[in-house]
């Protein structure tokens, strides 16, 4: 069985990593949206539900569904509690990712989009990491237009996320998604790079 390369795509909120992934999808590259999938698994995996309820109480699920607002209010300023929550959900997402990659055997590469990612070869098990970058002020403007959040709320989220410096340390490839750079040529170049790397791998 020849598994595809798994390429991680990450970036800060408002950087446009989902847009970059949609461009890859236009090239028929499968994309695993880890954050969306984690939400689905948190709602539907009985093991996660049992452990999250034990950790955060029955309020963690409202009317049968994961109570994102309540959980966020509990973990936002509580790093140890957030780590415990991630330790419940992350392994299940990793198993799910592995299963999904196996379903795509025989193609050169697939993508995994996630807000949190380590270096290639570490816990996330990706082969390469693509970091989507954009200036903070531009990211804030995009989120203001997209979400029902204040600038203060957005800046608080950005401060809680890993720094741009950290993402540069883990990145193998970079996509500039500012007002001066064209996305499509950058995506096409990466597509050729990963397709060749995946095809030539034993």
PDB file of C-alpha atoms in Angstrom:
ATOM      1  CA  UNK A   1       0.000   0.000   0.000  1.00  0.00           C
ATOM      2  CA  UNK A   2       1.499   3.335  -1.073  1.00  0.00           C
ATOM      3  CA  UNK A   3       0.244   6.077   1.203  1.00  0.00           C
ATOM      4  CA  UNK A   4       0.224   9.684  -0.008  1.00  0.00           C
ATOM      5  CA  UNK A   5       2.436  12.356   1.504  1.00  0.00           C
ATOM      6  CA  UNK A   6       0.559  14.227   4.221  1.00  0.00           C
ATOM      7  CA  UNK A   7       1.109  17.970   3.915  1.00  0.00           C
ATOM      8  CA  UNK A   8       0.133  20.130   6.890  1.00  0.00           C
ATOM      9  CA  UNK A   9      -1.313  23.590   6.220  1.00  0.00           C
ATOM     10  CA  UNK A  10      -1.426  26.032   9.113  1.00  0.00           C
ATOM     11  CA  UNK A  11      -1.554  29.746   9.853  1.00  0.00           C
ATOM     12  CA  UNK A  12      -2.997  32.219  12.317  1.00  0.00           C
ATOM     13  CA  UNK A  13      -6.658  33.171  12.403  1.00  0.00           C
ATOM     14  CA  UNK A  14      -7.500  35.281   9.341  1.00  0.00           C
ATOM     15  CA  UNK A  15      -4.381  34.234   7.430  1.00  0.00           C
ATOM     16  CA  UNK A  16      -6.457  32.515   4.775  1.00  0.00           C
ATOM     17  CA  UNK A  17      -5.334  28.920   5.241  1.00  0.00           C
ATOM     18  CA  UNK A  18      -8.808  27.618   4.375  1.00  0.00           C
ATOM     19  CA  UNK A  19      -8.815  29.652   1.155  1.00  0.00           C
ATOM     20  CA  UNK A  20      -5.441  28.169   0.221  1.00  0.00           C
ATOM     21  CA  UNK A  21      -6.817  24.680   0.891  1.00  0.00           C
ATOM     22  CA  UNK A  22      -9.850  25.355  -1.314  1.00  0.00           C
ATOM     23  CA  UNK A  23      -7.483  26.250  -4.161  1.00  0.00           C
ATOM     24  CA  UNK A  24      -5.772  22.884  -3.702  1.00  0.00           C
ATOM     25  CA  UNK A  25      -9.207  21.231  -3.747  1.00  0.00           C
ATOM     26  CA  UNK A  26      -9.774  22.848  -7.154  1.00  0.00           C
ATOM     27  CA  UNK A  27      -6.740  20.802  -8.252  1.00  0.00           C
ATOM     28  CA  UNK A  28      -8.483  17.629  -6.959  1.00  0.00           C
ATOM     29  CA  UNK A  29      -6.277  17.371  -3.863  1.00  0.00           C
ATOM     30  CA  UNK A  30      -8.190  15.907  -0.872  1.00  0.00           C
ATOM     31  CA  UNK A  31      -8.129  18.080   2.266  1.00  0.00           C
ATOM     32  CA  UNK A  32      -8.683  16.961   5.860  1.00  0.00           C
ATOM     33  CA  UNK A  33      -9.997  19.972   7.810  1.00  0.00           C
ATOM     34  CA  UNK A  34      -8.771  18.965  11.268  1.00  0.00           C
ATOM     35  CA  UNK A  35     -10.534  21.668  13.278  1.00  0.00           C
ATOM     36  CA  UNK A  36     -13.931  20.998  11.659  1.00  0.00           C
ATOM     37  CA  UNK A  37     -13.430  17.263  11.949  1.00  0.00           C
ATOM     38  CA  UNK A  38     -12.473  17.635  15.625  1.00  0.00           C
ATOM     39  CA  UNK A  39     -15.793  19.427  16.238  1.00  0.00           C
ATOM     40  CA  UNK A  40     -17.672  16.614  14.489  1.00  0.00           C
ATOM     41  CA  UNK A  41     -15.840  13.946  16.484  1.00  0.00           C
ATOM     42  CA  UNK A  42     -16.409  15.849  19.734  1.00  0.00           C
ATOM     43  CA  UNK A  43     -20.138  15.685  19.033  1.00  0.00           C
ATOM     44  CA  UNK A  44     -20.298  12.104  17.768  1.00  0.00           C
ATOM     45  CA  UNK A  45     -17.523  10.073  19.422  1.00  0.00           C
ATOM     46  CA  UNK A  46     -18.909   8.482  22.624  1.00  0.00           C
ATOM     47  CA  UNK A  47     -15.464   8.223  24.227  1.00  0.00           C
ATOM     48  CA  UNK A  48     -14.781  11.939  23.776  1.00  0.00           C
ATOM     49  CA  UNK A  49     -18.223  12.854  25.081  1.00  0.00           C
ATOM     50  CA  UNK A  50     -17.789  10.746  28.214  1.00  0.00           C
ATOM     51  CA  UNK A  51     -14.318  12.129  29.019  1.00  0.00           C
ATOM     52  CA  UNK A  52     -15.188  15.781  28.248  1.00  0.00           C
ATOM     53  CA  UNK A  53     -18.288  15.543  30.442  1.00  0.00           C
ATOM     54  CA  UNK A  54     -16.184  14.064  33.252  1.00  0.00           C
ATOM     55  CA  UNK A  55     -13.646  16.885  32.864  1.00  0.00           C
ATOM     56  CA  UNK A  56     -15.969  19.881  32.437  1.00  0.00           C
ATOM     57  CA  UNK A  57     -19.354  18.715  33.707  1.00  0.00           C
ATOM     58  CA  UNK A  58     -22.684  18.058  31.955  1.00  0.00           C
ATOM     59  CA  UNK A  59     -22.834  21.698  30.795  1.00  0.00           C
ATOM     60  CA  UNK A  60     -20.170  20.792  28.209  1.00  0.00           C
ATOM     61  CA  UNK A  61     -23.006  19.386  26.099  1.00  0.00           C
ATOM     62  CA  UNK A  62     -26.186  21.423  25.682  1.00  0.00           C
ATOM     63  CA  UNK A  63     -29.225  19.663  24.210  1.00  0.00           C
ATOM     64  CA  UNK A  64     -27.002  16.825  23.067  1.00  0.00           C
ATOM     65  CA  UNK A  65     -24.423  18.958  21.286  1.00  0.00           C
ATOM     66  CA  UNK A  66     -20.983  20.208  22.263  1.00  0.00           C
ATOM     67  CA  UNK A  67     -21.411  23.542  24.044  1.00  0.00           C
ATOM     68  CA  UNK A  68     -18.544  25.451  22.413  1.00  0.00           C
ATOM     69  CA  UNK A  69     -19.312  28.726  24.172  1.00  0.00           C
ATOM     70  CA  UNK A  70     -19.350  27.148  27.632  1.00  0.00           C
ATOM     71  CA  UNK A  71     -16.210  25.093  27.009  1.00  0.00           C
ATOM     72  CA  UNK A  72     -14.366  28.132  25.610  1.00  0.00           C
ATOM     73  CA  UNK A  73     -15.282  30.150  28.695  1.00  0.00           C
ATOM     74  CA  UNK A  74     -13.832  27.398  30.908  1.00  0.00           C
ATOM     75  CA  UNK A  75     -10.537  26.856  29.076  1.00  0.00           C
ATOM     76  CA  UNK A  76      -9.734  30.254  27.524  1.00  0.00           C
ATOM     77  CA  UNK A  77      -7.638  31.478  30.458  1.00  0.00           C
ATOM     78  CA  UNK A  78      -6.920  28.070  31.977  1.00  0.00           C
ATOM     79  CA  UNK A  79      -3.924  26.519  30.220  1.00  0.00           C
ATOM     80  CA  UNK A  80      -3.824  23.276  32.312  1.00  0.00           C
ATOM     81  CA  UNK A  81      -7.526  22.634  31.651  1.00  0.00           C
ATOM     82  CA  UNK A  82      -7.076  23.343  27.931  1.00  0.00           C
ATOM     83  CA  UNK A  83      -4.206  20.836  27.820  1.00  0.00           C
ATOM     84  CA  UNK A  84      -6.404  18.202  29.470  1.00  0.00           C
ATOM     85  CA  UNK A  85      -9.172  18.882  26.945  1.00  0.00           C
ATOM     86  CA  UNK A  86      -6.747  18.646  24.024  1.00  0.00           C
ATOM     87  CA  UNK A  87      -5.341  15.394  25.440  1.00  0.00           C
ATOM     88  CA  UNK A  88      -8.847  13.913  25.145  1.00  0.00           C
ATOM     89  CA  UNK A  89      -9.638  15.109  21.629  1.00  0.00           C
ATOM     90  CA  UNK A  90      -6.226  15.144  19.903  1.00  0.00           C
ATOM     91  CA  UNK A  91      -5.502  11.367  19.919  1.00  0.00           C
ATOM     92  CA  UNK A  92      -8.930  10.622  18.417  1.00  0.00           C
ATOM     93  CA  UNK A  93      -8.351  13.200  15.668  1.00  0.00           C
ATOM     94  CA  UNK A  94      -4.923  11.679  14.986  1.00  0.00           C
ATOM     95  CA  UNK A  95      -6.423   8.198  14.564  1.00  0.00           C
ATOM     96  CA  UNK A  96      -9.131   9.626  12.345  1.00  0.00           C
ATOM     97  CA  UNK A  97      -6.508  11.426  10.228  1.00  0.00           C
ATOM     98  CA  UNK A  98      -4.494   8.227   9.827  1.00  0.00           C
ATOM     99  CA  UNK A  99      -7.574   6.326   8.689  1.00  0.00           C
ATOM    100  CA  UNK A 100      -8.472   9.113   6.235  1.00  0.00           C
ATOM    101  CA  UNK A 101      -4.957   9.147   4.736  1.00  0.00           C
ATOM    102  CA  UNK A 102      -5.153   5.363   4.215  1.00  0.00           C
ATOM    103  CA  UNK A 103      -8.410   5.824   2.289  1.00  0.00           C
ATOM    104  CA  UNK A 104      -6.507   8.015  -0.194  1.00  0.00           C
ATOM    105  CA  UNK A 105      -3.752   5.514  -0.988  1.00  0.00           C
ATOM    106  CA  UNK A 106      -2.223   5.648  -4.447  1.00  0.00           C
ATOM    107  CA  UNK A 107      -2.268   9.434  -4.957  1.00  0.00           C
ATOM    108  CA  UNK A 108       0.861  11.596  -4.521  1.00  0.00           C
ATOM    109  CA  UNK A 109      -0.247  13.783  -1.610  1.00  0.00           C
ATOM    110  CA  UNK A 110      -3.112  15.028   0.562  1.00  0.00           C
ATOM    111  CA  UNK A 111      -3.476  18.057   2.848  1.00  0.00           C
ATOM    112  CA  UNK A 112      -4.339  18.461   6.509  1.00  0.00           C
ATOM    113  CA  UNK A 113      -5.473  21.929   7.554  1.00  0.00           C
ATOM    114  CA  UNK A 114      -5.107  22.730  11.257  1.00  0.00           C
ATOM    115  CA  UNK A 115      -4.643  25.810  13.435  1.00  0.00           C
ATOM    116  CA  UNK A 116      -2.248  23.944  15.762  1.00  0.00           C
ATOM    117  CA  UNK A 117       0.646  22.029  14.268  1.00  0.00           C
ATOM    118  CA  UNK A 118       4.132  20.868  15.134  1.00  0.00           C
ATOM    119  CA  UNK A 119       7.152  20.400  12.914  1.00  0.00           C
ATOM    120  CA  UNK A 120       7.025  17.764  10.196  1.00  0.00           C
ATOM    121  CA  UNK A 121       7.771  14.340  11.628  1.00  0.00           C
ATOM    122  CA  UNK A 122       6.663  15.273  15.155  1.00  0.00           C
ATOM    123  CA  UNK A 123       3.371  14.501  16.881  1.00  0.00           C
ATOM    124  CA  UNK A 124       1.215  15.635  13.973  1.00  0.00           C
ATOM    125  CA  UNK A 125       2.876  13.047  11.679  1.00  0.00           C
ATOM    126  CA  UNK A 126       2.868  15.284   8.591  1.00  0.00           C
ATOM    127  CA  UNK A 127       5.648  15.078   6.002  1.00  0.00           C
ATOM    128  CA  UNK A 128       5.893  18.823   5.324  1.00  0.00           C
ATOM    129  CA  UNK A 129       4.336  21.967   6.829  1.00  0.00           C
ATOM    130  CA  UNK A 130       3.010  24.859   4.736  1.00  0.00           C
ATOM    131  CA  UNK A 131       2.523  28.104   6.663  1.00  0.00           C
ATOM    132  CA  UNK A 132       0.086  30.695   5.284  1.00  0.00           C
ATOM    133  CA  UNK A 133       1.156  34.192   6.295  1.00  0.00           C
ATOM    134  CA  UNK A 134      -0.514  37.602   6.264  1.00  0.00           C
ATOM    135  CA  UNK A 135       0.081  40.855   8.189  1.00  0.00           C
ATOM    136  CA  UNK A 136      -1.777  41.022  11.511  1.00  0.00           C
ATOM    137  CA  UNK A 137      -3.722  44.190  10.618  1.00  0.00           C
ATOM    138  CA  UNK A 138      -4.960  42.583   7.398  1.00  0.00           C
ATOM    139  CA  UNK A 139      -5.947  39.430   9.289  1.00  0.00           C
ATOM    140  CA  UNK A 140      -7.933  41.522  11.775  1.00  0.00           C
ATOM    141  CA  UNK A 141      -9.763  43.311   8.949  1.00  0.00           C
ATOM    142  CA  UNK A 142     -10.696  39.990   7.337  1.00  0.00           C
ATOM    143  CA  UNK A 143     -12.061  38.592  10.601  1.00  0.00           C
ATOM    144  CA  UNK A 144     -14.039  41.777  11.321  1.00  0.00           C
ATOM    145  CA  UNK A 145     -15.732  41.354   7.935  1.00  0.00           C
ATOM    146  CA  UNK A 146     -16.255  37.618   8.403  1.00  0.00           C
ATOM    147  CA  UNK A 147     -17.136  37.092  12.079  1.00  0.00           C
ATOM    148  CA  UNK A 148     -19.320  38.783  14.627  1.00  0.00           C
ATOM    149  CA  UNK A 149     -16.351  39.762  16.822  1.00  0.00           C
ATOM    150  CA  UNK A 150     -14.848  42.987  18.074  1.00  0.00           C
ATOM    151  CA  UNK A 151     -11.255  43.970  17.299  1.00  0.00           C
ATOM    152  CA  UNK A 152     -10.423  43.498  20.987  1.00  0.00           C
ATOM    153  CA  UNK A 153     -11.771  39.915  20.891  1.00  0.00           C
ATOM    154  CA  UNK A 154      -9.805  39.171  17.715  1.00  0.00           C
ATOM    155  CA  UNK A 155      -6.558  40.520  19.165  1.00  0.00           C
ATOM    156  CA  UNK A 156      -7.097  38.388  22.290  1.00  0.00           C
ATOM    157  CA  UNK A 157      -7.467  35.273  20.087  1.00  0.00           C
ATOM    158  CA  UNK A 158      -4.333  36.162  18.106  1.00  0.00           C
ATOM    159  CA  UNK A 159      -2.368  36.614  21.336  1.00  0.00           C
ATOM    160  CA  UNK A 160      -3.522  33.187  22.542  1.00  0.00           C
ATOM    161  CA  UNK A 161      -2.411  31.478  19.335  1.00  0.00           C
ATOM    162  CA  UNK A 162       1.187  30.487  18.668  1.00  0.00           C
ATOM    163  CA  UNK A 163       3.381  33.323  17.432  1.00  0.00           C
ATOM    164  CA  UNK A 164       4.322  34.020  13.816  1.00  0.00           C
ATOM    165  CA  UNK A 165       7.919  33.307  14.856  1.00  0.00           C
ATOM    166  CA  UNK A 166       6.970  29.818  16.024  1.00  0.00           C
ATOM    167  CA  UNK A 167       5.145  29.109  12.763  1.00  0.00           C
ATOM    168  CA  UNK A 168       8.202  30.225  10.791  1.00  0.00           C
ATOM    169  CA  UNK A 169      10.301  27.782  12.805  1.00  0.00           C
ATOM    170  CA  UNK A 170       8.050  24.823  11.956  1.00  0.00           C
ATOM    171  CA  UNK A 171       7.347  25.774   8.332  1.00  0.00           C
ATOM    172  CA  UNK A 172       8.946  23.999   5.375  1.00  0.00           C
ATOM    173  CA  UNK A 173       7.104  26.115   2.783  1.00  0.00           C
ATOM    174  CA  UNK A 174       5.397  29.514   3.029  1.00  0.00           C
ATOM    175  CA  UNK A 175       2.462  31.091   1.217  1.00  0.00           C
ATOM    176  CA  UNK A 176       2.127  34.884   1.319  1.00  0.00           C
ATOM    177  CA  UNK A 177      -1.545  35.841   1.428  1.00  0.00           C
ATOM    178  CA  UNK A 178      -1.267  39.629   1.587  1.00  0.00           C
ATOM    179  CA  UNK A 179      -2.651  42.262  -0.758  1.00  0.00           C
ATOM    180  CA  UNK A 180       0.530  42.250  -2.884  1.00  0.00           C
ATOM    181  CA  UNK A 181       0.985  38.518  -3.548  1.00  0.00           C
ATOM    182  CA  UNK A 182      -0.985  36.315  -5.931  1.00  0.00           C
ATOM    183  CA  UNK A 183      -2.118  33.072  -4.364  1.00  0.00           C
ATOM    184  CA  UNK A 184      -2.713  30.882  -7.410  1.00  0.00           C
ATOM    185  CA  UNK A 185       0.900  30.845  -8.730  1.00  0.00           C
ATOM    186  CA  UNK A 186       2.150  29.981  -5.222  1.00  0.00           C
ATOM    187  CA  UNK A 187      -0.349  27.116  -4.910  1.00  0.00           C
ATOM    188  CA  UNK A 188       0.472  25.782  -8.392  1.00  0.00           C
ATOM    189  CA  UNK A 189       4.187  25.778  -7.550  1.00  0.00           C
ATOM    190  CA  UNK A 190       3.570  23.840  -4.316  1.00  0.00           C
ATOM    191  CA  UNK A 191       1.225  21.461  -6.147  1.00  0.00           C
ATOM    192  CA  UNK A 192       4.004  20.557  -8.596  1.00  0.00           C
ATOM    193  CA  UNK A 193       6.528  20.226  -5.758  1.00  0.00           C
ATOM    194  CA  UNK A 194       4.375  17.881  -3.653  1.00  0.00           C
ATOM    195  CA  UNK A 195       3.087  15.890  -6.621  1.00  0.00           C
ATOM    196  CA  UNK A 196       6.667  15.180  -7.715  1.00  0.00           C
ATOM    197  CA  UNK A 197       7.802  14.366  -4.175  1.00  0.00           C
ATOM    198  CA  UNK A 198       4.850  12.031  -3.596  1.00  0.00           C
ATOM    199  CA  UNK A 199       5.218  10.293  -6.944  1.00  0.00           C
ATOM    200  CA  UNK A 200       8.942   9.656  -6.491  1.00  0.00           C
ATOM    201  CA  UNK A 201       8.647   8.308  -2.925  1.00  0.00           C
ATOM    202  CA  UNK A 202       9.167   4.569  -2.589  1.00  0.00           C
TER     203      UNK A 202
END
